[in-house]
C-alpha positions as protocol buffer text, in pm:
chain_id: "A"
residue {
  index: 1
  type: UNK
  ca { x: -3842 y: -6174 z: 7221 }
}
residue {
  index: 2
  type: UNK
  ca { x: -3889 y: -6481 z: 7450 }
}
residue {
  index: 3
  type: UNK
  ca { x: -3733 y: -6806 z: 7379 }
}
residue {
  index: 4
  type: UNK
  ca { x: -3983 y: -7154 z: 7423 }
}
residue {
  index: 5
  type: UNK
  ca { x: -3672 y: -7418 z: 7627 }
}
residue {
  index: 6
  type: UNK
  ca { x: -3893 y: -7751 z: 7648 }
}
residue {
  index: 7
  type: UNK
  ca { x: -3608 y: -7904 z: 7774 }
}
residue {
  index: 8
  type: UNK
  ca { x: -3646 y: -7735 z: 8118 }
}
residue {
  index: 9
  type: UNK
  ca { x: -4000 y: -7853 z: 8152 }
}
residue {
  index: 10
  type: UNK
  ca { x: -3929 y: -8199 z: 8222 }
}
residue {
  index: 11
  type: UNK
  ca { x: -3843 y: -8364 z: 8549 }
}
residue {
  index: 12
  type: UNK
  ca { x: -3511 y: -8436 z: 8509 }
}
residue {
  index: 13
  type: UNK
  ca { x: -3323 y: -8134 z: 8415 }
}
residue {
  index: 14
  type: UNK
  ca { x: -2923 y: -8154 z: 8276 }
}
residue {
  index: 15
  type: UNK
  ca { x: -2791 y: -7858 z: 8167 }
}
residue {
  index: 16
  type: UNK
  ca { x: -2413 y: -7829 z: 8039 }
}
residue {
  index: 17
  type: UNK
  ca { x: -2235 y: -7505 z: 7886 }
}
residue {
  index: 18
  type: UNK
  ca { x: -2050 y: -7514 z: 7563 }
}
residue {
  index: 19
  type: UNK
  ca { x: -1755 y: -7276 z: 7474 }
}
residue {
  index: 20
  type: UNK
  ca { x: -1605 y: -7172 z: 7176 }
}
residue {
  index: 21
  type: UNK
  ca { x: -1299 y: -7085 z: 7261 }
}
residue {
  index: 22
  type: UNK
  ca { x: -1054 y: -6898 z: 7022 }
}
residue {
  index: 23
  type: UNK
  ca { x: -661 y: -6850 z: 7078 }
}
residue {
  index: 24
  type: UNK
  ca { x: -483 y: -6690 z: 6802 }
}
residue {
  index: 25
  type: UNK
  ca { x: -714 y: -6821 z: 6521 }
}
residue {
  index: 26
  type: UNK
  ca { x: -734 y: -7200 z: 6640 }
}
residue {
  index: 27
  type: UNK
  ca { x: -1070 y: -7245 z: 6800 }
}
residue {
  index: 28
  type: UNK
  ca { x: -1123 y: -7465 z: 7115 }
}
residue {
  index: 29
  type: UNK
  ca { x: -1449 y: -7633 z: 7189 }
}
residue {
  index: 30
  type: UNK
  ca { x: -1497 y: -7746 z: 7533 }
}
residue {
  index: 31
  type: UNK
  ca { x: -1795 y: -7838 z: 7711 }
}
residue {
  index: 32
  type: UNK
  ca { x: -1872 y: -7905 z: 8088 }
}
residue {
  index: 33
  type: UNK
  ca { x: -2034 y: -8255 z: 7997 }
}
residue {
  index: 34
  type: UNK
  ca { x: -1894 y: -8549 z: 8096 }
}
residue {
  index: 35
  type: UNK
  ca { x: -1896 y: -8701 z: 7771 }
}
residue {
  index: 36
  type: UNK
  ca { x: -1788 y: -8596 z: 7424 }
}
residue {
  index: 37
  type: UNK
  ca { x: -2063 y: -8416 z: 7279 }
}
residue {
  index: 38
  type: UNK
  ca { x: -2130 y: -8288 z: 6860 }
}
residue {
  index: 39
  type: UNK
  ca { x: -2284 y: -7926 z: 6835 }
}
residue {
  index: 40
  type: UNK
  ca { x: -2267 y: -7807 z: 6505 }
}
residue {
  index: 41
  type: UNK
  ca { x: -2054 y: -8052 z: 6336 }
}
residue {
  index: 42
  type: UNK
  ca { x: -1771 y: -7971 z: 6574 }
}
residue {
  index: 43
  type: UNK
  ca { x: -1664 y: -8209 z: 6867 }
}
residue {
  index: 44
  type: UNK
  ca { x: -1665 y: -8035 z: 7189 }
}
residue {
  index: 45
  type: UNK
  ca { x: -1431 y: -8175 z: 7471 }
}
residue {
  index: 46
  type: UNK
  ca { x: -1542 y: -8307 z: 7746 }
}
residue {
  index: 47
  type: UNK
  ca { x: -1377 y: -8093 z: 8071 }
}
residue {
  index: 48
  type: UNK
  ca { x: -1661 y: -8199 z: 8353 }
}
residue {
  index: 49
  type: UNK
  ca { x: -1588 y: -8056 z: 8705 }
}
residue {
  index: 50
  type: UNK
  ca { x: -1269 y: -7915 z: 8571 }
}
residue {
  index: 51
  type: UNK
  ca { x: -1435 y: -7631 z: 8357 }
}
residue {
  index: 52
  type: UNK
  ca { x: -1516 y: -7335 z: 8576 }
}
residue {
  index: 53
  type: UNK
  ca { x: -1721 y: -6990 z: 8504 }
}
residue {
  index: 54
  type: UNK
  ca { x: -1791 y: -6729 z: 8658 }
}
residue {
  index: 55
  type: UNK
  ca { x: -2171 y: -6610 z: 8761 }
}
residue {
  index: 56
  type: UNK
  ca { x: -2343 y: -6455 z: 8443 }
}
residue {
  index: 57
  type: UNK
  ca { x: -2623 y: -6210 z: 8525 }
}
residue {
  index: 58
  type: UNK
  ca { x: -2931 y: -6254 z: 8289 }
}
residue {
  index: 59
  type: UNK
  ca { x: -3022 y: -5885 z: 8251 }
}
residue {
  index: 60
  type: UNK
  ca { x: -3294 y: -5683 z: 8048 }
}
residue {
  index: 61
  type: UNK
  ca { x: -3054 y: -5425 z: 7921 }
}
residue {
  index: 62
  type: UNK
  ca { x: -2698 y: -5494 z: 7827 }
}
residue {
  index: 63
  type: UNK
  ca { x: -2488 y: -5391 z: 8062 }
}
residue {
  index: 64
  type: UNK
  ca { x: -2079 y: -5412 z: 8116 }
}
residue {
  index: 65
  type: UNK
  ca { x: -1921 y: -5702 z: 8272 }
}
residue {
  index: 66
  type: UNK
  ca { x: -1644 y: -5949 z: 8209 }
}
residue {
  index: 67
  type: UNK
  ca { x: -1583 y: -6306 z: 8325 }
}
residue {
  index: 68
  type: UNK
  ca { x: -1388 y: -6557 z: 8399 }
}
residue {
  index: 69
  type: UNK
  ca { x: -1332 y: -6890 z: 8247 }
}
residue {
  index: 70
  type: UNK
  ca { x: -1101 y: -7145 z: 8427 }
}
residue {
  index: 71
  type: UNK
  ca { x: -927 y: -7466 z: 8251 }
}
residue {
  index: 72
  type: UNK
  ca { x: -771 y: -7706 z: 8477 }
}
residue {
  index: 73
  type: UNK
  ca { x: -709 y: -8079 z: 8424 }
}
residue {
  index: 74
  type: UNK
  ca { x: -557 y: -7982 z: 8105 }
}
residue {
  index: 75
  type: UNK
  ca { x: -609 y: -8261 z: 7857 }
}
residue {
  index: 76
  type: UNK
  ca { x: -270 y: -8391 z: 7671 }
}
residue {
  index: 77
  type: UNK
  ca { x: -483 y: -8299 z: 7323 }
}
residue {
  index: 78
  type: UNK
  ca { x: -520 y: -7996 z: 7402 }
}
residue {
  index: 79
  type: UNK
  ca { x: -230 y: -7742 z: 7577 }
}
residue {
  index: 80
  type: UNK
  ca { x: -398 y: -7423 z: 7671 }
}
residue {
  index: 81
  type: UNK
  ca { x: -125 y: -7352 z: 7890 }
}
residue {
  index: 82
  type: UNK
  ca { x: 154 y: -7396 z: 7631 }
}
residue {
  index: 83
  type: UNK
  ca { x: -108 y: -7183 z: 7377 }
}
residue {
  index: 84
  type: UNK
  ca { x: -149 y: -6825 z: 7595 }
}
residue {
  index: 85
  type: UNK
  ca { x: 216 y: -6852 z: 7682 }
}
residue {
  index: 86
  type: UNK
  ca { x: 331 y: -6879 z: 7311 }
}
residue {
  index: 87
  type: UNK
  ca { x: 83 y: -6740 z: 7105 }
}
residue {
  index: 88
  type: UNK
  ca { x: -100 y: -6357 z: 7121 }
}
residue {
  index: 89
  type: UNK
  ca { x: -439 y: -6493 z: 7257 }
}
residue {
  index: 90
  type: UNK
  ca { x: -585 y: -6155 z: 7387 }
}
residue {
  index: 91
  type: UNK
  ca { x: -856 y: -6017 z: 7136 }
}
residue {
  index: 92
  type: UNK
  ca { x: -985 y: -6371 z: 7035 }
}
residue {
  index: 93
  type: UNK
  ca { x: -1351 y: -6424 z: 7052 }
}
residue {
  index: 94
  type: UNK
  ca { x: -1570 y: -6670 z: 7300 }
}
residue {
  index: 95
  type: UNK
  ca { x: -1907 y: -6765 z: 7268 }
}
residue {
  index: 96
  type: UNK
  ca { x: -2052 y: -6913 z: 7555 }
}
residue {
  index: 97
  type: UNK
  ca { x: -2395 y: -7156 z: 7490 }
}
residue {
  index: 98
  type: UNK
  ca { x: -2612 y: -7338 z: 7722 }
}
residue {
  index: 99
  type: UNK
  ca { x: -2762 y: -7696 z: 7632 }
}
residue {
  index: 100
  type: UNK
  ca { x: -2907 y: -7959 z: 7752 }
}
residue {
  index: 101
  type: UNK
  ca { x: -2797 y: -8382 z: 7730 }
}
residue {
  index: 102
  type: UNK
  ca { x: -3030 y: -8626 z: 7862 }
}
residue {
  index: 103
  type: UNK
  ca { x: -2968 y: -8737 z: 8195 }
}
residue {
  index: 104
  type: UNK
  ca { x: -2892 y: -9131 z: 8140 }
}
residue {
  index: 105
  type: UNK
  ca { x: -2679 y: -9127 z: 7864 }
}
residue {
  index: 106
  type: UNK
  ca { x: -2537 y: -8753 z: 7869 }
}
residue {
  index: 107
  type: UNK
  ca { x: -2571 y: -8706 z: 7492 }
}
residue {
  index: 108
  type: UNK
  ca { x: -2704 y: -8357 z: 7347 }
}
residue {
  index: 109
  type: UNK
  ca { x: -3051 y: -8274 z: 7303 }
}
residue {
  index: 110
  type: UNK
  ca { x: -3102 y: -8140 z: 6948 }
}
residue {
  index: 111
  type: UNK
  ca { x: -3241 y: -7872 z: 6917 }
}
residue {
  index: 112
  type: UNK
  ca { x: -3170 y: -7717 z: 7260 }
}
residue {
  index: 113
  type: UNK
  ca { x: -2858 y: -7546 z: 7267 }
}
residue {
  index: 114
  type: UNK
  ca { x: -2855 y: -7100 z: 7322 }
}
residue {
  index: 115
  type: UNK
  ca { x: -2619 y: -6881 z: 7249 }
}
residue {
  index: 116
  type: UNK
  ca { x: -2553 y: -6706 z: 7669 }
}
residue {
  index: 117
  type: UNK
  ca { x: -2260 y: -6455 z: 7580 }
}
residue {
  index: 118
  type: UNK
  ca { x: -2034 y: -6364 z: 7323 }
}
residue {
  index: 119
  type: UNK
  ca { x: -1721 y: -6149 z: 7404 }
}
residue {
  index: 120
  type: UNK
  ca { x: -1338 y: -6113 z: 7322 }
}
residue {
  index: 121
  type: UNK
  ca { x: -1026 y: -6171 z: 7550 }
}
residue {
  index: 122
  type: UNK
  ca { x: -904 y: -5920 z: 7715 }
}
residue {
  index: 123
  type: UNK
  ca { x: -642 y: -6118 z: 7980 }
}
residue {
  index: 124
  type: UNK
  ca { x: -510 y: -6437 z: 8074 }
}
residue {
  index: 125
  type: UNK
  ca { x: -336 y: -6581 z: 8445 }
}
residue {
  index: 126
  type: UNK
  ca { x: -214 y: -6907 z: 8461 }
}
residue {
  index: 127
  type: UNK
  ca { x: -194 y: -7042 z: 8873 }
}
residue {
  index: 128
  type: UNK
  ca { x: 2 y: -7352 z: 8968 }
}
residue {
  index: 129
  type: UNK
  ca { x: 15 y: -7523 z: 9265 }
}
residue {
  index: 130
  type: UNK
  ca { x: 197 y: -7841 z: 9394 }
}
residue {
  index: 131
  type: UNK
  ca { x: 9 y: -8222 z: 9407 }
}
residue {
  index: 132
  type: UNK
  ca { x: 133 y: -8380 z: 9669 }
}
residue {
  index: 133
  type: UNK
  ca { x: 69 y: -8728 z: 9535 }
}
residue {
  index: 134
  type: UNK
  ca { x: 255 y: -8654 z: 9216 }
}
residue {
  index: 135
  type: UNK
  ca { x: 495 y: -8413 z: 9300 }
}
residue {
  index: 136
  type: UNK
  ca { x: 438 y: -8227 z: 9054 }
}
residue {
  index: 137
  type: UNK
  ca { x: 288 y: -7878 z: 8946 }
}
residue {
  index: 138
  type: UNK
  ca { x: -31 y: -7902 z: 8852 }
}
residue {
  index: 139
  type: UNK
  ca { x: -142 y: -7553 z: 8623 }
}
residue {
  index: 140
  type: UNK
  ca { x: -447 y: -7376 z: 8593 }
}
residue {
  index: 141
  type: UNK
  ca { x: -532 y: -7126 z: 8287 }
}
residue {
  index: 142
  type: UNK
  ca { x: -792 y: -6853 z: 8338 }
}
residue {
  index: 143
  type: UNK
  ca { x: -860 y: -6656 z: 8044 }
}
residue {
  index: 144
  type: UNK
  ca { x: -1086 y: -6343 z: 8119 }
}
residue {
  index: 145
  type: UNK
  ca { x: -1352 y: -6220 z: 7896 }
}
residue {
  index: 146
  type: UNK
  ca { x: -1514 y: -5865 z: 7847 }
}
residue {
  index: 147
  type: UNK
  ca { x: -1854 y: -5864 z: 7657 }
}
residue {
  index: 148
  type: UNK
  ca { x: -1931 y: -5682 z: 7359 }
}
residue {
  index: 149
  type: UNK
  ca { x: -2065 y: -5387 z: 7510 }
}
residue {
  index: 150
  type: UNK
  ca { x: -1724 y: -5326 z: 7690 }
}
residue {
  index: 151
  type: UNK
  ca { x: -1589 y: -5378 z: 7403 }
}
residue {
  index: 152
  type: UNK
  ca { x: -1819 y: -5126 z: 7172 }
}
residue {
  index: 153
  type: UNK
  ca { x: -1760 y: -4837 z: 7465 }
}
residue {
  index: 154
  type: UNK
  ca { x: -1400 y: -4869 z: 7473 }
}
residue {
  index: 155
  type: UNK
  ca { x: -1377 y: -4872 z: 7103 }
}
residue {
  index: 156
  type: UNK
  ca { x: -1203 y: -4588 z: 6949 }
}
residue {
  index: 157
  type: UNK
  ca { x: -1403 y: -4329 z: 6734 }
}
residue {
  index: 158
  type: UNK
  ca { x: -1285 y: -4097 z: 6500 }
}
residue {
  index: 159
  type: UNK
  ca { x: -921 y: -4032 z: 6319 }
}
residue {
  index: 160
  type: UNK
  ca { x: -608 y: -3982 z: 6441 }
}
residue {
  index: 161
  type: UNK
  ca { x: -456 y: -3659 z: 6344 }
}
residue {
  index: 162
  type: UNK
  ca { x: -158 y: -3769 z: 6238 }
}
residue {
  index: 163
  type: UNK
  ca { x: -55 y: -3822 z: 5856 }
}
residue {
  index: 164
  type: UNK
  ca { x: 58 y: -4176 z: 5854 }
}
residue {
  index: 165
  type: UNK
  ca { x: -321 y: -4232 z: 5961 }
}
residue {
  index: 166
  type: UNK
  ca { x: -419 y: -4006 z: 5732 }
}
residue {
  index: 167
  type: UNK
  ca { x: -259 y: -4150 z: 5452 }
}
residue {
  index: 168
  type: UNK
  ca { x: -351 y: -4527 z: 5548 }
}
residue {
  index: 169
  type: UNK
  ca { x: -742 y: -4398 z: 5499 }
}
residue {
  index: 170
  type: UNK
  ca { x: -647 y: -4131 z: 5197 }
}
residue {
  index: 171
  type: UNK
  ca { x: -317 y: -4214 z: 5014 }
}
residue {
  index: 172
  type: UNK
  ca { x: -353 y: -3947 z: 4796 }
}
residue {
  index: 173
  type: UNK
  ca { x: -478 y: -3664 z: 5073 }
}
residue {
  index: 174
  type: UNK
  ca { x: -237 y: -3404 z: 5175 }
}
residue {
  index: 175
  type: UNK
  ca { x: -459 y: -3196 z: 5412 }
}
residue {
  index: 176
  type: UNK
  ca { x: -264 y: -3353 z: 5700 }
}
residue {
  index: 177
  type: UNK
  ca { x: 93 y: -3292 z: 5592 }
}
residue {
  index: 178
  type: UNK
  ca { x: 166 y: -3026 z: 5783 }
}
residue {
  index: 179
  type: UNK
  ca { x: 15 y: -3095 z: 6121 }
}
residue {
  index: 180
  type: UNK
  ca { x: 362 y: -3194 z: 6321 }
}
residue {
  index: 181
  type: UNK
  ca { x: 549 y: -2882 z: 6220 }
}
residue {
  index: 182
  type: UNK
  ca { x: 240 y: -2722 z: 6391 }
}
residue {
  index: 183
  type: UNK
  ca { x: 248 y: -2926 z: 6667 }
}
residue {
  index: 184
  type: UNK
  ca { x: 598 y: -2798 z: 6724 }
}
residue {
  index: 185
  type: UNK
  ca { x: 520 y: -2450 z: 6658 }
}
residue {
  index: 186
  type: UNK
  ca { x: 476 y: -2171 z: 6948 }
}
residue {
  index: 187
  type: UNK
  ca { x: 175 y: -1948 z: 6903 }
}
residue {
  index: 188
  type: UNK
  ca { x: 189 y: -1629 z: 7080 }
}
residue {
  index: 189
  type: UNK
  ca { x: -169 y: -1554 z: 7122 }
}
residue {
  index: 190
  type: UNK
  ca { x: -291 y: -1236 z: 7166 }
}
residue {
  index: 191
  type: UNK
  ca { x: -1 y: -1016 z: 7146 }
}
residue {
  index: 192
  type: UNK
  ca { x: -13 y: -671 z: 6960 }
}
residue {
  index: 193
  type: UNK
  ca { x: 65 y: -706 z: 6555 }
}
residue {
  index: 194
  type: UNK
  ca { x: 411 y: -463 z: 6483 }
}
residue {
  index: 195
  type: UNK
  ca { x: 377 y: -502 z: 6139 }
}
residue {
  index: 196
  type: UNK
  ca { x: 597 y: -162 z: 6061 }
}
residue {
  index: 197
  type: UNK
  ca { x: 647 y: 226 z: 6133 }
}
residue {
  index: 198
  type: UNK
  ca { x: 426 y: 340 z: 5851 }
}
residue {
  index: 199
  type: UNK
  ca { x: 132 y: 198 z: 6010 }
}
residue {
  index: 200
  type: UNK
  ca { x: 153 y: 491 z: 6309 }
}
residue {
  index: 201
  type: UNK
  ca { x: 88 y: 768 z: 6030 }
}
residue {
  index: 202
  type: UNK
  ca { x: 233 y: 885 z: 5722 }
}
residue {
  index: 203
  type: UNK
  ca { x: 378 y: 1257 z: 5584 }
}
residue {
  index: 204
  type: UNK
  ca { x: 514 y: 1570 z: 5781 }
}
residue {
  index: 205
  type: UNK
  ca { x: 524 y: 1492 z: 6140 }
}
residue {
  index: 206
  type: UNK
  ca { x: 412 y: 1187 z: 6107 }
}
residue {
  index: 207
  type: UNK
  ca { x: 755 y: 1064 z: 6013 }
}
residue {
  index: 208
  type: UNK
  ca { x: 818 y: 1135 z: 6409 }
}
residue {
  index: 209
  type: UNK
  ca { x: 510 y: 927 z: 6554 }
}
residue {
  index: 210
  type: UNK
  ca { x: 657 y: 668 z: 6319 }
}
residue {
  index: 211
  type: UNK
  ca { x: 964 y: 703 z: 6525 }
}
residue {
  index: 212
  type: UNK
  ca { x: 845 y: 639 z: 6832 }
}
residue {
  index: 213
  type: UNK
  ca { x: 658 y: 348 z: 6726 }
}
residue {
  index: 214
  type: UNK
  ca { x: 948 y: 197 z: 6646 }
}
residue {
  index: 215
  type: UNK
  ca { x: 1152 y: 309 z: 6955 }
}
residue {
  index: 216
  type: UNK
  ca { x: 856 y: 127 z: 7137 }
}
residue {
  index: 217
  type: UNK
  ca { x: 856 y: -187 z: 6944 }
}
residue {
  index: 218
  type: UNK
  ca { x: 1298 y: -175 z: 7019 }
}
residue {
  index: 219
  type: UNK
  ca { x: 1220 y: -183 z: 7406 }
}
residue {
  index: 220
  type: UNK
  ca { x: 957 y: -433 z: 7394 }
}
């Protein structure tokens, strides 16, 4: 289904990308405008030139492929840096939209914002590097982001045979009980079933084949 954007058919064209960004439950919004923008009744910070994606690919059919989202020029409100180094961030979600502000006074044309991915965390690398006007470090945080068709292929399917799983699903199901003494357990597959004597024959001279069958099973 094809989307109608009237704000690309104008002469002036300013388009700026929107992120919601969550670590550990606390959700981040961040635009590349250089003003401080309302989408949604949320306030998205304004990062400008120091927000950085990676190239999406606008595809027919979904395909895999992750990307990368860069925050430097860390604002003081907001500590990404001290957030993925406290805080399990991998597994939060990011939606990724593009809108459009006017050009003069950089504020957000209702109506035209689209959602451009959606996907979950999968890593994080923080770079630093030393400004030589400040001396100080000066950090980067890059947070990298698989789409939700990674994520729906790697997903696992099925039950794990084990009966803490088992029981977690089924509290009162026993079926499963008795799978790690059979994981421990040697089958000998195959080999010949020396169930007894009697089974070689039975009466008169029998009693001798029955012997022998036993004599045979002694030297195996």
């Amino acid at each position: 289904m094809t989307t109608t954007i009237t704000a690309v058919q104008g002469n002036n064209i300013a388009p700026i990308t929107l992120i919601d960004l969550d670590l550990n439950g606390t959700v981040y919004y961040i635009s590349s405008n250089y003003k401080a923008i309302t989408h949604n009744s949320n306030s998205y910070t304004e990062l400008g030139a120091f927000l950085n994606i990676t190239e999406m690919r606008d595809e027919l059919r979904h395909s895999e492929g992750d990307l990368s989202i860069t925050l430097s020029g860390i604002p003081s409100e907001a500590n990404y840096l001290q957030k993925v180094m406290t805080d399990p961030v991998k597994g939060g979600n990011v939606t990724i939209y593009r809108g459009f502000v006017d050009a003069e006074t950089q504020e957000l044309i209702a109506g035209q914002v689209f959602t451009r991915f959606k996907g979950v965390i999968t890593n994080f690398v923080i770079d630093e590097s030393l400004n030589f006007l400040t001396h100080e470090n000066d950090y980067a945080v890059t947070v990298t982001v698989a789409g939700l068709t990674s994520v729906l292929n790697n997903m696992l399917r099925g039950q794990k045979t084990n009966p803490d799983e088992r029981k977690r699903r089924y509290p009162n199901d026993k079926s499963f009980d008795r799978i790690p003494i059979l994981f421990n357990t040697t089958f000998d597959f195959g080999k010949e079933y020396t169930g007894g004597g009697g089974g070689y024959g039975g009466g008169g001279g029998g009693g001798g084949r029955g012997g022998g069958g036993r004599g045979r099973e002694q030297q195996r």
